[in-house]
Coordinates of N, CA and C in Angstrom, one line a residue:
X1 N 0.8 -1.2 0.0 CA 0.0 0.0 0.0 C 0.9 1.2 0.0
X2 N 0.2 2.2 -0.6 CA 1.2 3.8 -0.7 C 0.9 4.3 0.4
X3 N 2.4 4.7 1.4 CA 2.2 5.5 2.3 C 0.8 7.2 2.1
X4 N 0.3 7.6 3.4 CA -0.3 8.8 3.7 C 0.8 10.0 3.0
X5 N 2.2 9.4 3.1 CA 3.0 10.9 2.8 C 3.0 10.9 1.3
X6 N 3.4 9.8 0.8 CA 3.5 9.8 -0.7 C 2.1 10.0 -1.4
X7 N 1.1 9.7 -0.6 CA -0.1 9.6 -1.3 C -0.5 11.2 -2.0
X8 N -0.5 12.2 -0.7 CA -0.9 13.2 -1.0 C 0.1 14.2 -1.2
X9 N 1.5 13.5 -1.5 CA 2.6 14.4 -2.0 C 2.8 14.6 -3.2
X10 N 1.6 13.3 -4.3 CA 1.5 12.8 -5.8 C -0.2 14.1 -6.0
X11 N -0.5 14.5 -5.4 CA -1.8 15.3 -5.6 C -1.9 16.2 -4.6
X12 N -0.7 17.3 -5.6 CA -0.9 18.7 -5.2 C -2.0 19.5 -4.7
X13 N -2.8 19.3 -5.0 CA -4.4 20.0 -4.7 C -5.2 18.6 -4.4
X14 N -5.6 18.2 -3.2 CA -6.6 17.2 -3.1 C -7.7 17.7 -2.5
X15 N -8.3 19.3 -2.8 CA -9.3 19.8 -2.0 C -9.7 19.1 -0.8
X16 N -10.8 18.8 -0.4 CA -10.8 18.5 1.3 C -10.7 17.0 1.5
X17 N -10.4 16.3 2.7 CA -9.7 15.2 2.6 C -10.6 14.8 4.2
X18 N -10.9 13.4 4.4 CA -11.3 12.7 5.9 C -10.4 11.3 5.6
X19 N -10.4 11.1 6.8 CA -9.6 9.1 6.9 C -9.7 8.9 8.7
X20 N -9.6 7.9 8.2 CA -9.8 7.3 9.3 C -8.2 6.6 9.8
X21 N -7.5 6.4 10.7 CA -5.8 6.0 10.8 C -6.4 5.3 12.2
X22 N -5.4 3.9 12.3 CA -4.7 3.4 13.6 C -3.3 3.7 13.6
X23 N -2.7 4.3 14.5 CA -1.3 4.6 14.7 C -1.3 3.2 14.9
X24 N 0.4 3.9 14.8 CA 1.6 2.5 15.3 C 1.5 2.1 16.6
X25 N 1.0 2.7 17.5 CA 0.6 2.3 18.9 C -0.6 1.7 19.2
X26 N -1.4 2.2 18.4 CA -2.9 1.0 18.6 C -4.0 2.2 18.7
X27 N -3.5 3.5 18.7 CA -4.7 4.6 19.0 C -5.6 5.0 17.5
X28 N -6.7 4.8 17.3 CA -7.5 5.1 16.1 C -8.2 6.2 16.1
X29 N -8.0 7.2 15.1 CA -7.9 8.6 15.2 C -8.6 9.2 13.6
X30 N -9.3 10.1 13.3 CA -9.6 10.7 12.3 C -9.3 11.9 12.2
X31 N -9.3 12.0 10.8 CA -8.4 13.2 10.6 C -8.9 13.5 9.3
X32 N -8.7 15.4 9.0 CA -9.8 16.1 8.0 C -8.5 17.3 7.7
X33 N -8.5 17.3 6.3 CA -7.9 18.5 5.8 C -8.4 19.4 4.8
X34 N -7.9 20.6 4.6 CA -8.3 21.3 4.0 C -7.2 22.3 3.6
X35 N -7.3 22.2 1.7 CA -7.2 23.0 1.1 C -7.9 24.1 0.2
X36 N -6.7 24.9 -0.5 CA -8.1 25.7 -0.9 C -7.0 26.7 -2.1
X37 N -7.7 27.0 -3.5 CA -6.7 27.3 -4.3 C -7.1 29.0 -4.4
X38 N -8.8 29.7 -4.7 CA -9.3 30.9 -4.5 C -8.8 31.6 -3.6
X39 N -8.9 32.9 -3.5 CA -8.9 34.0 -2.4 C -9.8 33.6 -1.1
X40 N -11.2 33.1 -2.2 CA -12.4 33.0 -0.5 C -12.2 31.8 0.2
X41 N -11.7 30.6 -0.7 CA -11.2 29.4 -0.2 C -10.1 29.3 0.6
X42 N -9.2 30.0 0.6 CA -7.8 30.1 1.2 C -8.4 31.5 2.3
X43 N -9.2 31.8 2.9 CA -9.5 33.1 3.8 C -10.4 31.9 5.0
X44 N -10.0 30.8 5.0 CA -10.7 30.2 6.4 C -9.9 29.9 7.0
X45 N -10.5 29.1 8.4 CA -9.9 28.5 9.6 C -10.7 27.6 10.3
X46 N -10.2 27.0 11.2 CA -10.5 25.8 12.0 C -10.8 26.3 13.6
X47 N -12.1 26.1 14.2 CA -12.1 26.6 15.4 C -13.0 25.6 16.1
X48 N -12.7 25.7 17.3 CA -13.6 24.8 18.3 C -14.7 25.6 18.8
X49 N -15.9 25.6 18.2 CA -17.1 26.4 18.9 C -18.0 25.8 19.5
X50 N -18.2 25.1 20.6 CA -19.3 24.9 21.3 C -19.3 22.9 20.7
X51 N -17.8 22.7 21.2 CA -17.0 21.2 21.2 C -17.7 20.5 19.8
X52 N -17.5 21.7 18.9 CA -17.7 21.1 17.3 C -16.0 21.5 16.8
X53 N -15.5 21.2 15.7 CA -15.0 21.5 15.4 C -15.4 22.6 13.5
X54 N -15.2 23.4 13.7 CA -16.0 24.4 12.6 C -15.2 25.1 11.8
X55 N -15.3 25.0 10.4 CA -14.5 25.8 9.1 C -15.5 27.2 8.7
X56 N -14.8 28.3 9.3 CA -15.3 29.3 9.4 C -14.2 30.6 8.7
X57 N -15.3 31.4 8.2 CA -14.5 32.5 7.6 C -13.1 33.5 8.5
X58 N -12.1 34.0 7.8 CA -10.9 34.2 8.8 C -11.8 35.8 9.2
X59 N -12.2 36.6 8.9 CA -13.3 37.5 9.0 C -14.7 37.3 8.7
X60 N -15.1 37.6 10.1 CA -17.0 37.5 9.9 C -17.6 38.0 9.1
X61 N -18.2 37.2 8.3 CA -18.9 37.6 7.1 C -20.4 36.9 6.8
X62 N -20.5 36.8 5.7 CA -22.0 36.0 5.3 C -21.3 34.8 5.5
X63 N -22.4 33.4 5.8 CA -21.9 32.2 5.6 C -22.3 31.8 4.2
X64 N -21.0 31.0 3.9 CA -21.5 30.3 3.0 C -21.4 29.0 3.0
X65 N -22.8 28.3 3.0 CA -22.7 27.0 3.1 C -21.9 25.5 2.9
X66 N -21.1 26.2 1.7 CA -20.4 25.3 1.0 C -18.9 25.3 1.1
X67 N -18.6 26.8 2.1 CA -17.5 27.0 2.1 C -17.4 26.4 3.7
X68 N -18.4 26.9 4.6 CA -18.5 27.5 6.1 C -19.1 26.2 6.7
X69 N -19.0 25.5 7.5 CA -19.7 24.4 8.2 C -19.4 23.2 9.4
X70 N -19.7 22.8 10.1 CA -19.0 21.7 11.2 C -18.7 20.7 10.1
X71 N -16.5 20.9 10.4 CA -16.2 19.3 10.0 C -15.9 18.3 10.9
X72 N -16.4 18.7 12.1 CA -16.6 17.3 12.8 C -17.4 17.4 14.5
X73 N -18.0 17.3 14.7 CA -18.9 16.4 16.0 C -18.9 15.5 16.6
X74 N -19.6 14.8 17.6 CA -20.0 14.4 18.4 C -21.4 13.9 18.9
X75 N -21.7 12.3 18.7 CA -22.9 12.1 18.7 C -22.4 11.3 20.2
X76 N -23.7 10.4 20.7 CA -22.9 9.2 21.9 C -22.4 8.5 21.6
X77 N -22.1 7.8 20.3 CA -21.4 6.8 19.8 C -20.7 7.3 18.5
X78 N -20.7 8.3 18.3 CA -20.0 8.3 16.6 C -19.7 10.1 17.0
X79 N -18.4 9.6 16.1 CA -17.4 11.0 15.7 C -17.9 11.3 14.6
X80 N -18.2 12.2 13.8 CA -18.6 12.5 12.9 C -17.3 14.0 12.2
X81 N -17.4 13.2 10.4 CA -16.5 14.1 10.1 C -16.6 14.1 8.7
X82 N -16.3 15.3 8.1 CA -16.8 15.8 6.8 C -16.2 17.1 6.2
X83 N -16.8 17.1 4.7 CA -16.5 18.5 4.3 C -17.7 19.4 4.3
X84 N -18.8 19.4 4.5 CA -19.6 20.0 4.3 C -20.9 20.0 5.1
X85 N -22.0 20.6 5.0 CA -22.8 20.7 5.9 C -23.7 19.0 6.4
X86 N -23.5 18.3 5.5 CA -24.3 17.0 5.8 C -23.2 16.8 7.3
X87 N -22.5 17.1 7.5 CA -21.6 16.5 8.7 C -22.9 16.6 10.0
X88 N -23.3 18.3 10.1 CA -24.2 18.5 11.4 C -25.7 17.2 10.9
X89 N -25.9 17.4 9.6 CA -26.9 16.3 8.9 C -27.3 15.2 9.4
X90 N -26.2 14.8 9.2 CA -25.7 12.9 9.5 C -25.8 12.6 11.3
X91 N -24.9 13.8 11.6 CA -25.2 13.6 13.4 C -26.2 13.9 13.8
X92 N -27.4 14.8 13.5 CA -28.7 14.6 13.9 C -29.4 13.4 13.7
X93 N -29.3 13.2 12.4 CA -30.2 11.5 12.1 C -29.7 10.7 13.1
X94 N -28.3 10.3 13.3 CA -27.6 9.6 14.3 C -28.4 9.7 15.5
X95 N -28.8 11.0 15.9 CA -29.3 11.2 17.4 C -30.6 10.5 17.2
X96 N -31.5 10.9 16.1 CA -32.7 10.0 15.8 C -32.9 9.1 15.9
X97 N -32.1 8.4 16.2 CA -31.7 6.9 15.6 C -32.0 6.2 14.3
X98 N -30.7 7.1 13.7 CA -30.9 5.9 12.4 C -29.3 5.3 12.2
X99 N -29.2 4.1 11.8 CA -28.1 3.6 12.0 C -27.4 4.0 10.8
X100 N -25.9 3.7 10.8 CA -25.0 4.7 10.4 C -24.8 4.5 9.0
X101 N -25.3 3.4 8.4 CA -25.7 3.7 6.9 C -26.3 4.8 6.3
X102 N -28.1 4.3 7.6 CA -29.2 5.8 6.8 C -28.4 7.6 6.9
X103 N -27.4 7.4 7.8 CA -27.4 8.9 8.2 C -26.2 9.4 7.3
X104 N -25.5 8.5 6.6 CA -24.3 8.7 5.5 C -25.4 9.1 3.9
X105 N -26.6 8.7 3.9 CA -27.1 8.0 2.9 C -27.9 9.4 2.3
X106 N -28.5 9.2 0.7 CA -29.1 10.3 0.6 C -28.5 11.9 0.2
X107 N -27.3 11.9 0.2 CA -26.7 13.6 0.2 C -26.2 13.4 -1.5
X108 N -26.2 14.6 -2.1 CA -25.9 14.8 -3.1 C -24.4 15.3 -3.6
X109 N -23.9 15.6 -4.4 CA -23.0 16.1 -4.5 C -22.8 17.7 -4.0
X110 N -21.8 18.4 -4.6 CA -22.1 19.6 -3.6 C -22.9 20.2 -5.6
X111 N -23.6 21.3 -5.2 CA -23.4 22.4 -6.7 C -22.6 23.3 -6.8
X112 N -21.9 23.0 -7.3 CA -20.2 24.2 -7.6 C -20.0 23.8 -9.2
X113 N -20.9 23.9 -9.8 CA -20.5 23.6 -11.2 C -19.3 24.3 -11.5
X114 N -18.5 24.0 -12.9 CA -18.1 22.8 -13.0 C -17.5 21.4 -12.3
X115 N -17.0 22.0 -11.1 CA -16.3 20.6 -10.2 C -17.0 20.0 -10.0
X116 N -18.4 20.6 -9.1 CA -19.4 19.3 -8.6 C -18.1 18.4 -7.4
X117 N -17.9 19.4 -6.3 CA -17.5 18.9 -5.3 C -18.0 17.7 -4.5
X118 N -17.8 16.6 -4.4 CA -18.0 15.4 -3.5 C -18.6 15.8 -2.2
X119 N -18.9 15.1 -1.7 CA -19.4 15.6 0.2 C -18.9 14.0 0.2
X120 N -18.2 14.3 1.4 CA -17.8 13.0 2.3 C -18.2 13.5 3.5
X121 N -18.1 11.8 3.6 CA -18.3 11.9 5.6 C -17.9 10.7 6.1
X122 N -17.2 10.4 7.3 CA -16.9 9.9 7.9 C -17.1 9.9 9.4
X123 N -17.8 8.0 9.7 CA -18.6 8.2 11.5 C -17.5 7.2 11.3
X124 N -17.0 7.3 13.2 CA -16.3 6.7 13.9 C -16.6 6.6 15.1
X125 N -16.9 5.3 15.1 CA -17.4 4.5 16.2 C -16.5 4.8 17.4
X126 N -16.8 5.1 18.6 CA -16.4 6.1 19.7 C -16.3 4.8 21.3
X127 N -16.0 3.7 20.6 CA -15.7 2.3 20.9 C -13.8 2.2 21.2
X128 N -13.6 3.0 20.7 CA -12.4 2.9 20.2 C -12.0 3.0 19.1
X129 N -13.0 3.1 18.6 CA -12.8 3.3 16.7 C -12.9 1.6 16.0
X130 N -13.8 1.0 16.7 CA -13.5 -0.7 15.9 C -13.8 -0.4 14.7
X131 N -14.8 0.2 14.4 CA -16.1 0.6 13.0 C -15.5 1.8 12.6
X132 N -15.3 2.1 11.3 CA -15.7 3.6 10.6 C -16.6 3.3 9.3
X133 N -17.5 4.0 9.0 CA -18.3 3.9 8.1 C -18.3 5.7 7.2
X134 N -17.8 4.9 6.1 CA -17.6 6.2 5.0 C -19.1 6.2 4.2
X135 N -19.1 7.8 4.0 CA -20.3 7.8 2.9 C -19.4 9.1 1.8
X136 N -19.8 8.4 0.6 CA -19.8 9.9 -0.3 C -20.7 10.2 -1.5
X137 N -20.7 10.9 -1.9 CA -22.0 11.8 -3.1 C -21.0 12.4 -3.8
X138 N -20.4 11.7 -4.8 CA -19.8 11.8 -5.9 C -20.5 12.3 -7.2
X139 N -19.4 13.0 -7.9 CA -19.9 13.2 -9.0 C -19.4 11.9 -10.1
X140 N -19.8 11.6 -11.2 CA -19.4 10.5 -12.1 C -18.7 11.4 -13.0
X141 N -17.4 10.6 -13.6 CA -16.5 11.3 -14.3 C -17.3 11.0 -15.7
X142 N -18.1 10.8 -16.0 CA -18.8 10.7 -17.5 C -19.8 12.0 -17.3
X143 N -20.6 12.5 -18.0 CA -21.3 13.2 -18.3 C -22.8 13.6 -17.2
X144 N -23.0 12.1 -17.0 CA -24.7 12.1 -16.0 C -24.6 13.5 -14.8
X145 N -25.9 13.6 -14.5 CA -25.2 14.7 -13.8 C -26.0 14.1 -12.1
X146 N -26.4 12.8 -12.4 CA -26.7 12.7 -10.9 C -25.4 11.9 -10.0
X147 N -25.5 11.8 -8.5 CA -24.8 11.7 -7.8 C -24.8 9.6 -7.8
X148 N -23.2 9.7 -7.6 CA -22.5 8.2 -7.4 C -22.7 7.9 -5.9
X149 N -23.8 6.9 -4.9 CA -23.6 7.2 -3.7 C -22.3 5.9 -3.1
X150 N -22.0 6.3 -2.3 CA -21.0 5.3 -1.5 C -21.1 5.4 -0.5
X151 N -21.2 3.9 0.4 CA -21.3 3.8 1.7 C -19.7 2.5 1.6
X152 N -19.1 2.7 2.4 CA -17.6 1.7 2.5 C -17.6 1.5 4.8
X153 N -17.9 0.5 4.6 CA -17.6 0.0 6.2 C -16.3 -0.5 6.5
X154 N -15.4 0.0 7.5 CA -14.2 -0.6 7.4 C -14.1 -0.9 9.2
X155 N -13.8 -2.0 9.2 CA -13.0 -2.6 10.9 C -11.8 -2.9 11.1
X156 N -11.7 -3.1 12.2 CA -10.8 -3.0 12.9 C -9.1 -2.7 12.1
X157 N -8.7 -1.8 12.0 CA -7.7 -1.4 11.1 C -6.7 -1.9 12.1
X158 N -5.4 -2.1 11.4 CA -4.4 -3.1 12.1 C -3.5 -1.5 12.4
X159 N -2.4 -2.2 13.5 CA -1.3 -0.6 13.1 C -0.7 -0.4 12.1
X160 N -1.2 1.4 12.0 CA -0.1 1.7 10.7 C -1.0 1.8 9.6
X161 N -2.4 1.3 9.4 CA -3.1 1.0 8.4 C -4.4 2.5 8.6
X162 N -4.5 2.9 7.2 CA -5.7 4.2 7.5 C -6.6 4.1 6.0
X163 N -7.4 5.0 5.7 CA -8.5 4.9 5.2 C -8.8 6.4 4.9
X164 N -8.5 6.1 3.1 CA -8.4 8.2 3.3 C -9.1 8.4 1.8
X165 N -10.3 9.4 2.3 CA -11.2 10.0 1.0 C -10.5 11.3 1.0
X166 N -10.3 11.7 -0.8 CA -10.3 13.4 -1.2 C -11.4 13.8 -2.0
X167 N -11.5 14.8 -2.0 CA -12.6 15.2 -3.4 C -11.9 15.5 -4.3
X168 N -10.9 16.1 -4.7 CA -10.0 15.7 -5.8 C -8.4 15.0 -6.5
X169 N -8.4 15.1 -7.5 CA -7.2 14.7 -7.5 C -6.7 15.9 -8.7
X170 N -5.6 16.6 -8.4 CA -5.7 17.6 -9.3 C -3.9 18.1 -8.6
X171 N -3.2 18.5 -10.0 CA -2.4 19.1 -9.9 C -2.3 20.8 -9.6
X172 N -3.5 21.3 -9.3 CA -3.6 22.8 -9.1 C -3.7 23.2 -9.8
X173 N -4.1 23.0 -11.5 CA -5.0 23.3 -12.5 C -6.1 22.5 -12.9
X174 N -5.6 21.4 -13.7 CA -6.9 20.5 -14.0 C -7.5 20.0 -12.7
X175 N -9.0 19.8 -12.5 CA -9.1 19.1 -11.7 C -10.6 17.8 -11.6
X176 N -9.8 17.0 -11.2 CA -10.4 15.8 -11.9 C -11.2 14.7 -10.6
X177 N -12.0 14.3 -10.5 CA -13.1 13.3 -9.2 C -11.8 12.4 -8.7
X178 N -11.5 13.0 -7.3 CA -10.6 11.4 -6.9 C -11.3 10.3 -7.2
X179 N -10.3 9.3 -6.6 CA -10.8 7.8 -6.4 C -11.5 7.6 -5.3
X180 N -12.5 6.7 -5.3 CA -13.7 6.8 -4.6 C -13.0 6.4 -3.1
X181 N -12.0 5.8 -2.8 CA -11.0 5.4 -1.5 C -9.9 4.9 -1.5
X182 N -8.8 5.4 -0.9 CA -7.6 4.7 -1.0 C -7.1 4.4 0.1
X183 N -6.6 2.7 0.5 CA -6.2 2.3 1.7 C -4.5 2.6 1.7
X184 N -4.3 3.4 2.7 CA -2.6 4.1 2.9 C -1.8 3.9 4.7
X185 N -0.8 3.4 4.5 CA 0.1 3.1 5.6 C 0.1 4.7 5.9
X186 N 0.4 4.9 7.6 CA 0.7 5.5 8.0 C 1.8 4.9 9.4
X187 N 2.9 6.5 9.7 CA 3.8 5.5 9.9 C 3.8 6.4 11.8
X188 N 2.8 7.3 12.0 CA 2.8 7.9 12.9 C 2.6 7.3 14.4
X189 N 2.9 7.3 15.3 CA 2.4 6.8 16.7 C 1.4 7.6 17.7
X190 N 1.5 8.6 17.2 CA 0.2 9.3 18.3 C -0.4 10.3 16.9
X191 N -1.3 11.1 18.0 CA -2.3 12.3 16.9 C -1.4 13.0 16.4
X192 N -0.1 14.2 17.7 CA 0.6 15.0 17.0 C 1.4 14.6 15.9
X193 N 1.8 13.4 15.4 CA 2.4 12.9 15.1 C 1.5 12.3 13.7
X194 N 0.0 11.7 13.5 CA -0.4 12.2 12.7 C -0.8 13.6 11.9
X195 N -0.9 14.4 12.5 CA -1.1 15.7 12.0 C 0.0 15.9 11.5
X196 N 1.1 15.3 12.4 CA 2.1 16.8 11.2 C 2.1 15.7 10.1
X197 N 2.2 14.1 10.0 CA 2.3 13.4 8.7 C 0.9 14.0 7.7
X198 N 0.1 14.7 8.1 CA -0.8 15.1 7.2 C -0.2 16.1 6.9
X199 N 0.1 17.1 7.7 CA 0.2 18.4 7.1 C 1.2 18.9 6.4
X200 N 2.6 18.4 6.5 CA 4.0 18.1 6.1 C 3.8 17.9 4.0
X201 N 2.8 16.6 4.2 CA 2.5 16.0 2.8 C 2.0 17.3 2.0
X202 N 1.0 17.7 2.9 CA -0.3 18.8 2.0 C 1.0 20.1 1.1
X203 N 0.7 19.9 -0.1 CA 1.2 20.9 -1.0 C 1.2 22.4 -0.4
X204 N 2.2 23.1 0.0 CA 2.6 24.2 0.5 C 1.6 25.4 0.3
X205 N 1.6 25.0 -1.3 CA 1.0 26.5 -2.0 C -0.7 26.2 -1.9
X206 N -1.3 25.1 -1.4 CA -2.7 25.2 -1.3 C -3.3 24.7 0.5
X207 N -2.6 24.5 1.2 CA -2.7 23.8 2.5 C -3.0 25.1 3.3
X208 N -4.4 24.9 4.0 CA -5.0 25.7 4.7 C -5.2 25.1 6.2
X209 N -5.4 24.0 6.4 CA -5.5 23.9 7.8 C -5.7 22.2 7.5
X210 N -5.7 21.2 8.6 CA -5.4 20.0 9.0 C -5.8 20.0 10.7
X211 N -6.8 19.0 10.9 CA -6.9 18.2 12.5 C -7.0 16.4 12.1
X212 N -6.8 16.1 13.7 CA -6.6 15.0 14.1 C -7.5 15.2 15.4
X213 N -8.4 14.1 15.5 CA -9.2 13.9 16.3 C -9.6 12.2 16.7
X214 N -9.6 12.6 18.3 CA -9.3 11.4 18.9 C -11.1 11.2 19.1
X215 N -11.8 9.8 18.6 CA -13.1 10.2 18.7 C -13.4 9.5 20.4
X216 N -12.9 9.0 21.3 CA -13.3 8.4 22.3 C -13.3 9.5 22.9
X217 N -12.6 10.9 23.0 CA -12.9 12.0 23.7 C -13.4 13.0 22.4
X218 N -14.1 13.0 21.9 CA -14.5 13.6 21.0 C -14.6 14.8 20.0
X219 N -15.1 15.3 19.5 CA -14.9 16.4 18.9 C -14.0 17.9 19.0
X220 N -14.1 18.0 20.5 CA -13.6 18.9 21.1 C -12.1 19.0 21.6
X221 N -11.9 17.1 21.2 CA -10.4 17.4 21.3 C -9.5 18.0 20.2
X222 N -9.9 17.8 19.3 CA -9.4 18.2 18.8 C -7.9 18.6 18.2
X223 N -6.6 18.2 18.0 CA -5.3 19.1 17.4 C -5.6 19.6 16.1
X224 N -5.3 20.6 16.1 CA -5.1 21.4 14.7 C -3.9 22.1 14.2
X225 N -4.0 21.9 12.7 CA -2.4 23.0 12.5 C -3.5 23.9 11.2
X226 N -2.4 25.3 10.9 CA -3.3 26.2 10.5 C -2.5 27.2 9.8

C-alpha cells in the first residue's frame, strides 16, 4: 500500500480530505484536511465552537454554506467528520436513531458547477474506533449529472493502516473526481504525530488547515495546525 505521505505528495491540490488511521501504537484517530486554491477558499480557519470543530471565515462575514460548516462532532457513539454541511446532517439523524448507513445515505454532490465537489463523511465508532463507516455523493467522471452514492464500512484497522477519502485529485489546474477510496500506511504513533504526517504532505501552496481527532474524547479534542 502507498504510504499517507507519498499519497498526498503525488496530488498537489486534493481539496478537502477525511480518513480514518490506527497509529503505530494501537490509538485510532480521524483526521480532516483542507485546502483551498481561491482567495475565498484560502480566507478560512478551524475553530472549536461549542465542542464542534467548525471551518469558518478568517473574517465574519456572510456564511456560506459550502464553504462555512461543522467538520466534525459528536454524537454518543459516533465521531462524525466531513467537508460539508451533511456533517451537522448525519449527526442529527444519528441522534434520531438511524443507523450509520441511513445517516451517510441520501446527500448529493455539492453544486459548484463545473467541479461538482463530493461531500464526504466519515462516523467513527467512539468504541475505540473498531467501526468507521464512509459515505460519499460523488460526481461521475462521464457526463450524467446525478450523484454516485458510497457507503464503505471498514473494521478493525491493524497498526499503521488508515482509510483516506479526497474530493480531488488535481495538480492545481486541472481538476479531476478522486478515487472513490484509498487504503494508505501510516507511519505515525500518536495524533501530534499524525497531523504533522498530514500536514507536512499537504502541497505548500494550497494547504489551509489540517486536525486530528481522537473520537473516544470527541470532537472537542481536537489538534489542529493552521
Amino acid at each position: 500500500m502507498p504510504t499517507l505521505h507519498d499519497l498526498l505528495s503525488a496530488n498537489p491540490y486534493p481539496g478537502r480530505g477525511v480518513l480514518c488511521a490506527r497509529t503505530r501504537s494501537g490509538a485510532v484517530l480521524g483526521g480532516y484536511f483542507l485546502t483551498g486554491r481561491s482567495p475565498a477558499s484560502r480566507e478560512r480557519a478551524l475553530r472549536l465552537i461549542d465542542d464542534d470543530l467548525v471551518v469558518g471565515p478568517l473574517i465574519p462575514k456572510v456564511r456560506d454554506p459550502l464553504r462555512h460548516y461543522a467538520a466534525a462532532t459528536t454524537t454518543r457513539d459516533w465521531l462524525v467528520l466531513g467537508n460539508g454541511e451533511q456533517v451537522s446532517q448525519a449527526a442529527e439523524r444519528l441522534r434520531a436513531g438511524a443507523s450509520p448507513t441511513e445517516a451517510v445515505s441520501g446527500f448529493e454532490y455539492e453544486p459548484d458547477p463545473p467541479i461538482r465537489t463530493s461531500r464526504l463523511t466519515a462516523l467513527i465508532s467512539r468504541d475505540g474506533g473498531r467501526t468507521t463507516v464512509f459515505g460519499a455523493a460523488r460526481p461521475s467522471r462521464a457526463a450524467r449529472p446525478t450523484s454516485n452514492v458510497m457507503t464503505l464500512a471498514v473494521q478493525d484497522l491493524q497498526p499503521g493502516e488508515a482509510v483516506l477519502l479526497t474530493t480531488y485529485d488535481s495538480d492545481g489546474e486541472q481538476v479531476l473526481v478522486a478515487a472513490p477510496f484509498t487504503e494508505v500506511t501510516v507511519d505515525a504513533g500518536n495524533g501530534p504525530g499524525l497531523l504533522d504526517e498530514i500536514w507536512w504532505a499537504l502541497d505548500e501552496r494550497f494547504r489551509i488547515a489540517a486536525a486530528v481527532v481522537d473520537p473516544v474524547r470527541g470532537a472537542g479534542s481536537a489538534l489542529t495546525k493552521a
